[in-house]
């Protein structure tokens, strides 16, 4: 899929992996809609790259429709959806003090990470279906979802987050099969430990990140958001990548704790 001259929607585009993706796509000539809750960051990034900011809660149908409509309204064919909005949460199934995991918190994580991803994928793909195919295969567009290796080997205290990311992995192949009829590919990336604001800032955050990334075999460091964006771009550009879930983790395998 050729990126130059198309439009895209990137959820979570105001920070971290989404922001790096917005910048990488814009550098290829894509008109990007930054769909995020964070208005200040979202607007300034969109302005910087000649994109459009739409304040979007990915769990809200109307707001996701508006973000997708903004991409269509750019006049460029909508060909790319990147789901990068997400939240973390740490709590055990039964906490150390004997209390069960808060049910509302579990629902919130599933709602943002899993249902939010599905929401933008379905509404975005329906809009991509309205465009003309770009080649003799009938290709119209690509969806890239962001899960996590925690969706494969969730650590202690990650039950909600892992369930949400495992759900994204689980829907990748059936969604690719569903969307084949309209020429849309679907791939999911499972990042390991990538340096973004999701881990917070300051001394404690730096110590936590160092501990998390110490077991990475090679390169012996956290991943960079720009490296994630590079993979997103490769997956979009390579027309034969479809229905796949890809680890992006420097070879790390999470231990129980
Ligand atoms: N950084 C990592 O190491 C890592 C590892 C595995 C998976 N991930 C996943 O990658 C994605 C991006 O993470 P990141 O590290 O860039 O985090 P981040 O916190 O830097 O960025 C996440 C963005 O999502 C936005 N967001 C949150 N809830 C939203 C909602 N309901 N609607 C719209 N936007 C919303 C936030 O405002 C923020 O801008 C997440 O899904 C995360 O779970 C990250």
XYZ file of N, CA and C and ligand atoms in Angstrom:
815
model
N 0.853 -1.189 0.000
C 0.000 0.000 0.000
C 0.892 1.244 0.000
N 0.701 2.054 -1.008
C 1.486 3.282 -1.116
C 0.891 4.326 -0.175
N 1.752 4.948 0.633
C 1.246 5.860 1.661
C 1.021 7.295 1.170
N 1.778 7.684 0.170
C 1.726 9.081 -0.247
C 0.329 9.459 -0.767
N -0.239 10.530 -0.166
C -1.512 11.048 -0.661
C -2.750 10.437 -0.041
N -2.570 9.538 0.928
C -3.745 8.938 1.566
C -3.992 9.618 2.918
N -5.127 9.269 3.550
C -5.348 9.744 4.917
C -5.384 8.554 5.869
N -5.193 8.864 7.153
C -5.115 7.823 8.180
C -5.724 8.341 9.474
N -6.189 7.423 10.302
C -6.604 7.771 11.668
C -5.709 7.000 12.629
N -5.101 7.719 13.575
C -4.250 7.074 14.582
C -4.832 7.378 15.957
N -5.379 6.363 16.621
C -5.849 6.585 17.991
C -4.652 6.563 18.927
N -4.740 7.315 20.011
C -3.595 7.417 20.917
C -2.451 8.193 20.292
N -2.762 8.957 19.261
C -1.732 9.657 18.489
C -1.082 10.835 19.203
N -1.566 11.140 20.425
C -0.998 12.289 21.146
C 0.181 11.917 22.027
N 0.562 10.640 22.057
C 1.661 10.246 22.952
C 2.302 8.937 22.489
N 3.526 8.759 22.898
C 4.200 7.461 22.801
C 4.198 6.823 21.426
N 3.726 5.593 21.365
C 3.769 4.816 20.126
C 2.879 5.440 19.052
N 1.731 5.953 19.460
C 0.821 6.598 18.508
C 1.447 7.860 17.932
N 2.043 8.662 18.804
C 2.687 9.906 18.340
C 3.791 9.591 17.325
N 4.625 8.619 17.640
C 5.717 8.261 16.719
C 5.142 7.796 15.379
N 4.012 7.098 15.445
C 3.361 6.619 14.218
C 2.813 7.789 13.405
N 2.194 8.732 14.092
C 1.682 9.931 13.410
C 2.824 10.618 12.662
N 3.946 10.788 13.331
C 5.084 11.492 12.716
C 5.636 10.700 11.521
N 5.741 9.386 11.685
C 6.305 8.558 10.606
C 5.385 8.560 9.381
N 4.081 8.465 9.617
C 3.148 8.450 8.483
C 3.122 9.812 7.788
N 3.106 10.866 8.585
C 3.082 12.218 7.995
C 4.327 12.444 7.139
N 5.463 11.900 7.585
C 6.712 12.064 6.825
C 6.640 11.364 5.471
N 5.714 10.411 5.357
C 5.531 9.700 4.080
C 4.462 10.346 3.205
N 3.924 11.482 3.656
C 2.929 12.178 2.850
C 1.495 11.815 3.197
N 1.290 11.251 4.397
C -0.071 10.894 4.839
C -0.692 12.070 5.595
N -1.966 12.325 5.339
C -2.722 13.306 6.125
C -3.298 12.530 7.310
N -2.818 12.855 8.513
C -3.155 12.013 9.666
C -4.156 12.699 10.595
N -5.191 11.957 10.959
C -6.098 12.406 12.012
C -5.590 11.833 13.327
N -5.244 12.735 14.245
C -4.801 12.338 15.576
C -6.060 12.228 16.443
N -6.421 11.007 16.806
C -7.646 10.762 17.578
C -7.249 10.394 19.004
N -7.430 11.325 19.918
C -6.935 11.111 21.285
C -7.765 11.950 22.256
N -7.696 11.576 23.530
C -8.359 12.344 24.585
C -7.593 13.611 24.932
N -6.282 13.580 24.700
C -5.407 14.668 25.137
C -5.382 15.803 24.094
N -6.166 16.854 24.397
C -6.333 17.929 23.399
C -5.075 18.740 23.179
N -4.369 19.092 24.261
C -3.189 19.960 24.120
C -2.120 19.296 23.264
N -1.738 18.096 23.673
C -0.686 17.366 22.940
C -1.173 16.998 21.534
N -2.405 16.540 21.463
C -2.951 16.090 20.182
C -2.958 17.195 19.148
N -3.423 18.385 19.594
C -3.493 19.534 18.663
C -2.112 19.940 18.220
N -1.178 20.024 19.170
C 0.136 20.543 18.777
C 0.854 19.559 17.857
N 0.690 18.252 18.087
C 1.329 17.276 17.187
C 0.677 17.349 15.798
N -0.655 17.415 15.776
C -1.354 17.491 14.485
C -0.913 18.746 13.715
N -0.823 19.874 14.410
C -0.397 21.119 13.750
C 1.014 20.978 13.185
N 1.869 20.371 14.006
C 3.274 20.231 13.608
C 3.443 19.434 12.313
N 2.592 18.413 12.129
C 2.774 17.518 10.974
C 1.750 17.776 9.856
N 0.984 18.872 9.989
C -0.007 19.186 8.956
C -1.191 18.229 8.973
N -1.481 17.687 10.141
C -2.609 16.768 10.289
C -3.813 17.450 10.914
N -4.735 16.637 11.412
C -5.979 17.138 11.994
C -6.137 16.477 13.354
N -6.515 17.274 14.378
C -6.796 16.661 15.677
C -8.303 16.558 15.872
N -8.766 15.395 16.312
C -10.172 15.250 16.704
C -10.188 14.636 18.100
N -10.741 15.387 19.052
C -10.788 14.834 20.416
C -11.684 13.602 20.414
N -11.101 12.472 20.739
C -11.805 11.211 20.568
C -11.601 10.301 21.768
N -12.726 9.834 22.312
C -12.660 8.716 23.249
C -12.992 7.478 22.414
N -12.041 6.560 22.312
C -12.240 5.427 21.399
C -13.406 4.523 21.793
N -13.884 4.672 23.026
C -15.006 3.829 23.454
C -16.353 4.415 23.024
N -16.322 5.628 22.481
C -17.557 6.339 22.152
C -17.838 6.245 20.645
N -18.979 5.672 20.303
C -19.289 5.454 18.884
C -19.307 6.752 18.087
N -20.016 7.760 18.633
C -20.180 9.023 17.913
C -18.836 9.710 17.690
N -17.997 9.684 18.709
C -16.693 10.361 18.594
C -15.780 9.639 17.600
N -15.861 8.331 17.554
C -15.038 7.592 16.586
C -15.562 7.834 15.167
N -16.872 7.888 15.022
C -17.434 8.247 13.707
C -16.909 9.618 13.275
N -16.850 10.565 14.211
C -16.397 11.925 13.878
C -14.924 11.924 13.456
N -14.110 11.140 14.134
C -12.677 11.074 13.785
C -12.500 10.485 12.389
N -13.258 9.443 12.095
C -13.158 8.794 10.778
C -13.686 9.740 9.698
N -14.762 10.434 10.028
C -15.328 11.399 9.064
C -14.316 12.512 8.755
N -13.575 12.923 9.772
C -12.564 13.980 9.561
C -11.515 13.510 8.562
N -11.174 12.226 8.617
C -10.195 11.698 7.650
C -10.785 11.701 6.245
N -12.037 11.255 6.139
C -12.705 11.228 4.826
C -12.821 12.657 4.281
N -13.113 13.595 5.181
C -13.309 14.990 4.763
C -12.015 15.681 4.319
N -10.879 15.069 4.558
C -9.628 15.677 4.054
C -9.584 15.618 2.532
N -10.447 14.768 1.958
C -10.446 14.624 0.499
C -9.444 13.590 0.019
N -8.594 13.118 0.934
C -7.665 12.036 0.591
C -8.343 10.712 0.922
N -8.142 9.679 0.111
C -8.776 8.394 0.447
C -8.267 7.852 1.787
N -9.204 7.418 2.641
C -8.814 6.826 3.933
C -8.347 5.397 3.685
N -7.085 5.133 4.020
C -6.521 3.802 3.758
C -5.914 3.151 4.993
N -5.718 3.916 6.061
C -4.953 3.389 7.200
C -5.645 3.722 8.533
N -5.800 2.685 9.361
C -6.275 2.867 10.739
C -5.207 2.274 11.649
N -4.733 3.061 12.603
C -3.791 2.520 13.592
C -4.406 2.703 14.971
N -4.594 1.599 15.669
C -5.113 1.628 17.034
C -3.958 1.620 18.012
N -3.747 2.753 18.677
C -2.663 2.789 19.664
C -3.129 3.338 21.008
N -4.399 3.732 21.114
C -4.898 4.212 22.410
C -4.949 3.036 23.376
N -4.512 3.254 24.585
C -4.592 2.170 25.560
C -4.232 2.649 26.947
N -4.658 1.880 27.939
C -4.354 2.204 29.338
C -3.867 0.948 30.049
N -3.079 1.150 31.073
C -2.603 0.024 31.877
C -3.313 -0.004 33.230
N -3.195 -1.118 33.908
C -3.754 -1.225 35.259
C -3.110 -2.417 35.951
N -2.682 -2.216 37.188
C -2.066 -3.321 37.922
C -2.915 -3.693 39.130
N -3.406 -4.928 39.127
C -4.128 -5.455 40.293
C -4.237 -6.963 40.131
N -4.188 -7.674 41.236
C -4.272 -9.133 41.146
C -5.726 -9.601 41.164
N -5.942 -10.817 40.706
C -7.292 -11.407 40.686
C -7.881 -11.396 42.108
N -7.042 -11.816 43.054
C -7.339 -11.580 44.481
C -6.125 -10.849 45.035
N -6.354 -9.657 45.552
C -5.228 -8.844 46.022
C -4.612 -9.439 47.285
N -3.406 -8.936 47.605
C -2.692 -9.488 48.763
C -3.478 -9.308 50.061
N -4.340 -8.280 50.094
C -5.142 -8.078 51.310
C -6.427 -8.900 51.287
N -6.572 -9.780 50.305
C -7.726 -10.692 50.268
C -8.919 -10.166 49.504
N -8.874 -8.920 49.051
C -10.019 -8.376 48.310
C -9.944 -8.804 46.839
N -11.110 -9.094 46.243
C -11.097 -9.452 44.821
C -10.796 -8.218 43.952
N -10.263 -8.474 42.775
C -10.003 -7.422 41.770
C -11.257 -6.578 41.595
N -11.101 -5.297 41.544
C -12.235 -4.400 41.337
C -12.862 -4.666 39.955
N -14.167 -4.935 39.932
C -14.801 -5.318 38.671
C -14.910 -4.134 37.706
N -15.211 -2.965 38.271
C -15.329 -1.773 37.427
C -14.012 -1.460 36.721
N -12.916 -1.636 37.433
C -11.606 -1.353 36.834
C -11.295 -2.350 35.721
N -11.668 -3.600 35.954
C -11.481 -4.625 34.909
C -12.269 -4.214 33.661
N -13.510 -3.803 33.893
C -14.362 -3.402 32.758
C -13.796 -2.191 32.025
N -13.241 -1.248 32.769
C -12.676 -0.038 32.141
C -11.523 -0.401 31.210
N -10.641 -1.266 31.675
C -9.478 -1.642 30.859
C -9.939 -2.383 29.599
N -10.901 -3.280 29.753
C -11.429 -4.004 28.581
C -12.114 -3.020 27.627
N -12.812 -2.075 28.208
C -13.572 -1.129 27.382
C -12.631 -0.260 26.537
N -11.617 0.294 27.157
C -10.704 1.180 26.405
C -9.853 0.354 25.432
N -9.180 -0.675 25.955
C -8.173 -1.363 25.127
C -8.805 -2.287 24.082
N -9.770 -3.073 24.481
C -10.332 -4.064 23.548
C -11.514 -3.498 22.753
N -12.508 -2.990 23.475
C -13.704 -2.505 22.776
C -13.365 -1.243 21.976
N -12.490 -0.391 22.535
C -12.066 0.812 21.809
C -11.361 0.461 20.509
N -10.521 -0.558 20.552
C -9.814 -0.993 19.343
C -10.805 -1.530 18.311
N -11.732 -2.355 18.791
C -12.736 -2.905 17.871
C -13.587 -1.791 17.263
N -13.934 -0.815 18.107
C -14.799 0.285 17.666
C -14.174 1.051 16.498
N -12.901 1.424 16.648
C -12.252 2.166 15.557
C -11.991 1.256 14.354
N -11.667 -0.012 14.617
C -11.422 -0.923 13.488
C -12.693 -1.063 12.634
N -13.832 -1.259 13.280
C -15.063 -1.525 12.502
C -15.527 -0.261 11.777
N -15.494 0.888 12.457
C -15.988 2.121 11.829
C -15.001 2.591 10.753
N -13.711 2.447 11.049
C -12.688 2.838 10.073
C -12.742 1.960 8.837
N -12.886 0.653 9.034
C -12.900 -0.264 7.889
C -14.137 -0.026 7.013
N -15.251 0.305 7.650
C -16.461 0.581 6.867
C -16.242 1.802 5.966
N -15.503 2.780 6.459
C -15.216 3.974 5.634
C -14.191 3.635 4.546
N -13.207 2.812 4.879
C -12.219 2.411 3.862
C -12.936 1.678 2.719
N -13.969 0.906 3.070
C -14.708 0.132 2.063
C -15.361 1.028 1.008
N -15.574 2.289 1.350
C -16.203 3.228 0.413
C -15.227 3.751 -0.653
N -13.934 3.460 -0.474
C -12.944 3.987 -1.424
C -12.787 3.027 -2.601
N -12.162 3.518 -3.655
C -11.852 2.668 -4.819
C -10.646 1.795 -4.488
N -10.607 0.547 -4.966
C -9.398 -0.267 -4.766
C -8.190 0.383 -5.441
N -6.993 0.084 -4.896
C -5.788 0.726 -5.451
C -5.018 -0.175 -6.411
N -5.336 -1.474 -6.427
C -4.564 -2.361 -7.312
C -5.434 -3.513 -7.815
N -4.809 -4.399 -8.587
C -5.569 -5.500 -9.204
C -6.004 -6.548 -8.178
N -5.377 -6.531 -6.965
C -5.831 -7.438 -5.896
C -7.134 -6.956 -5.265
N -7.457 -5.702 -5.478
C -8.646 -5.129 -4.822
C -8.329 -4.528 -3.464
N -7.042 -4.217 -3.226
C -6.642 -3.651 -1.924
C -7.227 -2.261 -1.711
N -7.764 -2.065 -0.502
C -8.295 -0.733 -0.174
C -7.603 -0.093 1.029
N -7.152 -0.911 1.975
C -6.562 -0.289 3.162
C -6.039 -1.300 4.169
N -5.546 -0.769 5.289
C -4.878 -1.591 6.304
C -5.272 -1.119 7.705
N -5.485 -2.080 8.596
C -5.683 -1.774 10.022
C -4.516 -2.367 10.797
N -3.884 -1.545 11.647
C -2.831 -2.042 12.531
C -3.313 -1.849 13.976
N -3.355 -2.930 14.725
C -3.747 -2.857 16.131
C -2.522 -3.011 17.032
N -2.618 -2.448 18.223
C -1.519 -2.583 19.176
C -1.988 -3.401 20.371
N -1.453 -4.612 20.479
C -1.746 -5.435 21.672
C -0.567 -5.281 22.615
N -0.006 -6.393 23.078
C 1.159 -6.372 23.981
C 1.597 -7.809 24.166
N 2.888 -8.010 24.488
C 3.281 -9.383 24.817
C 2.620 -9.817 26.133
N 2.106 -8.839 26.896
C 1.337 -9.184 28.101
C 0.040 -9.908 27.734
N -0.382 -9.775 26.487
C -1.558 -10.515 26.028
C -1.236 -11.967 25.732
N 0.056 -12.302 25.729
C 0.489 -13.679 25.471
C 1.001 -14.314 26.765
N 1.836 -13.571 27.511
C 2.400 -14.082 28.757
C 2.272 -13.012 29.836
N 1.051 -12.816 30.279
C 0.767 -11.776 31.265
C 1.433 -12.071 32.602
N 1.979 -11.010 33.191
C 2.642 -11.182 34.487
C 1.644 -11.034 35.625
N 2.117 -11.382 36.798
C 1.320 -11.208 38.014
C 0.794 -9.770 38.083
N -0.481 -9.626 38.369
C -1.057 -8.292 38.524
C -1.492 -7.648 37.222
N -1.446 -8.417 36.130
C -1.806 -7.826 34.829
C -3.062 -8.449 34.249
N -3.888 -9.033 35.097
C -4.983 -9.850 34.569
C -5.931 -9.050 33.661
N -6.244 -7.826 34.052
C -7.168 -7.023 33.225
C -6.486 -6.601 31.916
N -5.292 -6.060 32.045
C -4.547 -5.604 30.861
C -4.310 -6.766 29.894
N -3.884 -7.915 30.439
C -3.601 -9.074 29.588
C -4.865 -9.576 28.897
N -5.976 -9.562 29.615
C -7.242 -9.991 29.008
C -7.605 -9.076 27.846
N -7.386 -7.769 28.041
C -7.739 -6.821 26.975
C -6.841 -7.008 25.753
N -5.563 -7.244 25.990
C -4.627 -7.382 24.870
C -4.767 -8.754 24.206
N -5.037 -9.780 25.020
C -5.309 -11.107 24.456
C -6.540 -11.074 23.566
N -7.502 -10.245 23.940
C -8.707 -10.094 23.116
C -8.376 -9.489 21.757
N -7.465 -8.528 21.747
C -7.066 -7.907 20.465
C -6.375 -8.952 19.588
N -5.507 -9.758 20.219
C -4.821 -10.815 19.456
C -5.864 -11.788 18.893
N -6.831 -12.138 19.737
C -7.858 -13.102 19.323
C -8.716 -12.617 18.177
N -8.942 -11.325 18.083
C -9.827 -10.851 17.007
C -9.073 -10.535 15.718
N -7.745 -10.641 15.733
C -6.967 -10.243 14.554
C -7.277 -11.108 13.330
N -7.195 -12.416 13.481
C -7.424 -13.290 12.319
C -8.882 -13.259 11.841
N -9.853 -13.402 12.752
C -11.236 -13.313 12.244
C -11.557 -11.970 11.608
N -10.996 -10.906 12.140
C -11.257 -9.594 11.515
C -10.630 -9.549 10.123
N -9.413 -10.096 10.000
C -8.766 -10.120 8.672
C -9.614 -10.935 7.705
N -10.196 -12.018 8.194
C -11.052 -12.835 7.323
C -12.320 -12.083 6.938
N -12.915 -11.405 7.914
C -14.130 -10.622 7.629
C -13.854 -9.537 6.595
N -12.716 -8.857 6.784
C -12.462 -7.653 5.984
C -11.821 -7.963 4.634
N -11.492 -9.241 4.407
C -10.924 -9.637 3.108
C -11.875 -9.256 1.975
N -13.170 -9.373 2.255
C -14.174 -9.094 1.228
C -14.105 -7.649 0.739
N -13.578 -6.755 1.576
C -13.507 -5.348 1.155
C -12.060 -4.904 0.925
N -11.137 -5.863 0.886
C -9.749 -5.525 0.540
C -8.996 -4.811 1.647
N -9.333 -5.147 2.902
C -8.641 -4.513 4.038
C -7.848 -5.573 4.807
N -6.564 -5.329 4.999
C -5.709 -6.223 5.788
C -5.715 -5.797 7.247
N -5.495 -6.770 8.135
C -5.430 -6.476 9.580
C -4.220 -7.168 10.187
N -3.378 -6.426 10.852
C -2.246 -7.001 11.575
C -2.170 -6.389 12.968
N -1.632 -7.161 13.903
C -1.519 -6.695 15.290
C -0.065 -6.790 15.746
N 0.395 -5.732 16.382
C 1.753 -5.711 16.933
C 1.680 -5.906 18.449
N 2.554 -6.767 18.967
C 2.663 -6.965 20.421
C 3.991 -6.382 20.891
N 3.995 -5.127 21.337
C 5.250 -4.564 21.825
C 5.653 -5.218 23.145
N 6.973 -5.200 23.382
C 7.503 -5.617 24.685
C 7.559 -4.385 25.573
N 8.772 -3.884 25.834
C 8.918 -2.721 26.705
C 9.514 -1.580 25.902
N 8.660 -0.647 25.558
C 9.065 0.458 24.698
C 9.004 1.741 25.516
N 10.015 2.588 25.366
C 10.122 3.780 26.200
C 9.091 4.831 25.775
N 8.030 4.955 26.566
C 6.988 5.958 26.302
C 6.481 6.497 27.648
N 5.661 7.544 27.595
C 5.132 8.109 28.849
C 4.187 7.177 29.610
N 3.848 6.015 29.033
C 2.913 5.108 29.729
C 3.490 4.657 31.075
N 4.820 4.653 31.193
C 5.452 4.225 32.449
C 5.600 5.365 33.448
N 5.130 6.562 33.075
C 5.273 7.718 33.960
C 6.645 8.351 33.805
N 6.905 9.360 34.652
C 8.193 10.070 34.582
C 8.802 10.147 35.961
N 10.088 10.442 36.004
C 10.755 10.628 37.291
C 11.564 9.410 37.695
N 12.134 9.510 38.889
C 13.086 8.508 39.351
C 12.481 7.112 39.471
N 11.295 7.059 40.092
C 10.664 5.749 40.315
C 10.343 5.091 38.972
N 9.870 5.906 38.012
C 9.528 5.369 36.689
C 10.781 4.836 35.994
N 11.883 5.579 36.117
C 13.140 5.146 35.475
C 13.614 3.821 36.087
N 13.490 3.696 37.403
C 13.918 2.463 38.080
C 13.039 1.296 37.638
N 11.737 1.559 37.515
C 10.788 0.519 37.086
C 11.111 0.058 35.656
N 11.389 1.023 34.777
C 11.690 0.691 33.376
C 12.991 -0.112 33.280
N 13.970 0.271 34.094
C 15.265 -0.440 34.072
C 15.064 -1.892 34.520
N 14.232 -2.077 35.539
C 13.977 -3.435 36.052
C 13.237 -4.268 34.990
N 12.238 -3.634 34.379
C 11.442 -4.350 33.368
C 12.278 -4.784 32.171
N 13.180 -3.897 31.735
C 13.889 -4.152 30.479
C 15.213 -4.900 30.681
N 15.621 -5.110 31.926
C 16.899 -5.800 32.183
C 16.987 -7.165 31.492
N 15.898 -7.955 31.461
C 16.017 -9.282 30.810
C 15.962 -9.270 29.277
N 15.864 -8.114 28.641
C 15.804 -8.101 27.165
C 17.129 -8.645 26.622
N 17.096 -9.725 25.810
C 18.358 -10.309 25.338
C 19.184 -9.366 24.456
N 18.562 -8.796 23.432
C 19.306 -7.909 22.532
C 18.346 -7.159 21.623
N 18.537 -5.876 21.376
C 19.509 -5.009 22.030
C 19.159 -4.808 23.509
N 20.157 -4.677 24.359
C 19.933 -4.621 25.808
C 19.456 -3.238 26.230
N 18.230 -2.941 25.884
C 17.629 -1.637 26.192
C 16.133 -1.730 25.918
N 15.412 -0.662 26.276
C 14.006 -0.582 25.887
C 13.915 -0.329 24.383
N 12.789 -0.671 23.824
C 12.558 -0.316 22.427
C 12.277 1.176 22.308
N 12.440 1.685 21.106
C 12.143 3.100 20.851
C 10.815 3.218 20.106
N 10.070 4.268 20.420
C 8.783 4.466 19.745
C 8.980 4.576 18.231
N 10.099 5.170 17.819
C 10.360 5.303 16.375
C 10.537 3.920 15.727
N 11.059 2.961 16.489
C 11.216 1.597 15.949
C 9.841 0.926 15.782
N 8.946 1.218 16.711
C 7.576 0.720 16.577
C 6.928 1.318 15.318
N 7.093 2.622 15.143
C 6.484 3.299 13.987
C 7.043 2.742 12.681
N 8.306 2.390 12.707
C 8.939 1.796 11.528
C 8.254 0.476 11.170
N 7.924 -0.313 12.198
C 7.237 -1.595 11.954
C 5.819 -1.354 11.413
N 5.141 -0.365 11.978
C 3.794 -0.036 11.479
C 3.860 0.273 9.982
N 4.821 1.096 9.632
C 4.983 1.506 8.232
C 5.282 0.281 7.342
N 6.166 -0.588 7.809
C 6.504 -1.789 7.023
C 5.273 -2.665 6.815
N 4.484 -2.819 7.875
C 3.298 -3.683 7.773
C 2.265 -3.094 6.821
N 2.194 -1.785 6.782
C 1.247 -1.155 5.851
C 1.762 -1.316 4.418
N 3.055 -1.103 4.260
C 3.611 -1.080 2.902
C 3.714 -2.466 2.278
N 3.832 -3.510 3.105
C 3.990 -4.857 2.559
C 2.616 -5.504 2.339
N 2.238 -5.638 1.080
C 0.865 -6.046 0.738
C 0.523 -7.495 1.096
N 1.538 -8.299 1.443
C 1.224 -9.706 1.728
C 1.112 -9.985 3.232
N 1.320 -8.973 4.061
C 1.188 -9.157 5.519
C -0.270 -8.998 5.908
N -0.865 -10.080 6.387
C -2.282 -10.030 6.749
C -2.609 -11.089 7.794
N -3.489 -10.725 8.729
C -3.997 -11.681 9.722
C -2.938 -12.127 10.712
N -1.885 -11.320 10.876
C -0.746 -11.754 11.679
C -0.612 -10.954 12.976
N -0.104 -11.630 13.994
C 0.241 -10.985 15.261
C 1.750 -11.086 15.432
N 2.391 -9.959 15.571
C 3.862 -9.909 15.556
C 4.411 -9.415 16.880
N 5.303 -10.200 17.480
C 6.014 -9.734 18.677
C 7.044 -8.696 18.255
N 7.184 -7.677 19.094
C 8.150 -6.605 18.811
C 8.807 -6.294 20.146
N 9.838 -7.096 20.507
C 10.223 -7.112 21.924
C 11.697 -7.385 22.218
N 12.578 -7.363 21.210
C 13.993 -7.616 21.482
C 14.269 -9.023 22.003
N 13.271 -9.906 21.872
C 13.473 -11.296 22.277
C 13.115 -11.594 23.732
N 12.534 -10.625 24.441
C 12.197 -10.870 25.860
C 10.998 -11.815 25.980
N 11.003 -12.643 27.006
C 9.837 -13.446 27.383
C 9.553 -13.130 28.837
N 8.350 -12.626 29.106
C 8.028 -12.224 30.479
C 8.015 -13.426 31.419
N 8.623 -13.261 32.570
C 8.535 -14.242 33.660
C 7.293 -13.913 34.492
N 6.898 -14.804 35.391
C 5.658 -14.543 36.153
C 5.632 -13.190 36.865
N 6.816 -12.736 37.360
C 6.838 -11.427 38.048
C 7.892 -10.532 37.442
N 5.050 1.348 25.870
C 5.074 0.044 26.006
O 6.046 -0.538 26.509
C 3.909 -0.778 25.528
C 4.060 -2.180 25.564
C 3.022 -2.973 25.112
C 1.870 -2.383 24.636
N 1.741 -1.033 24.634
C 0.482 -0.489 24.134
O 0.751 0.488 23.149
C -0.290 1.456 23.120
C 0.332 2.836 23.225
O 1.012 2.916 24.452
P 2.053 4.059 24.795
O 3.167 3.405 25.494
O 2.288 4.892 23.605
O 1.188 4.850 25.900
P 0.944 6.405 26.134
O 0.328 6.495 27.486
O 2.206 7.177 25.866
O -0.120 6.799 25.022
C -1.430 6.325 25.051
C -2.338 7.379 24.457
O -3.663 6.829 24.429
C -4.562 7.882 24.789
N -5.803 7.311 25.289
C -6.011 6.659 26.465
N -7.309 6.326 26.586
C -7.933 6.769 25.459
C -9.276 6.734 24.994
N -10.265 6.173 25.718
N -9.548 7.273 23.792
C -8.574 7.861 23.042
N -7.290 7.948 23.449
C -6.983 7.410 24.643
C -3.824 8.699 25.825
O -4.372 9.996 25.944
C -2.402 8.690 25.271
O -2.186 9.803 24.443
C -1.215 1.099 24.292
O -2.300 0.365 23.781
C -0.344 0.232 25.174
O -1.105 -0.675 25.939
C 2.738 -0.219 25.071
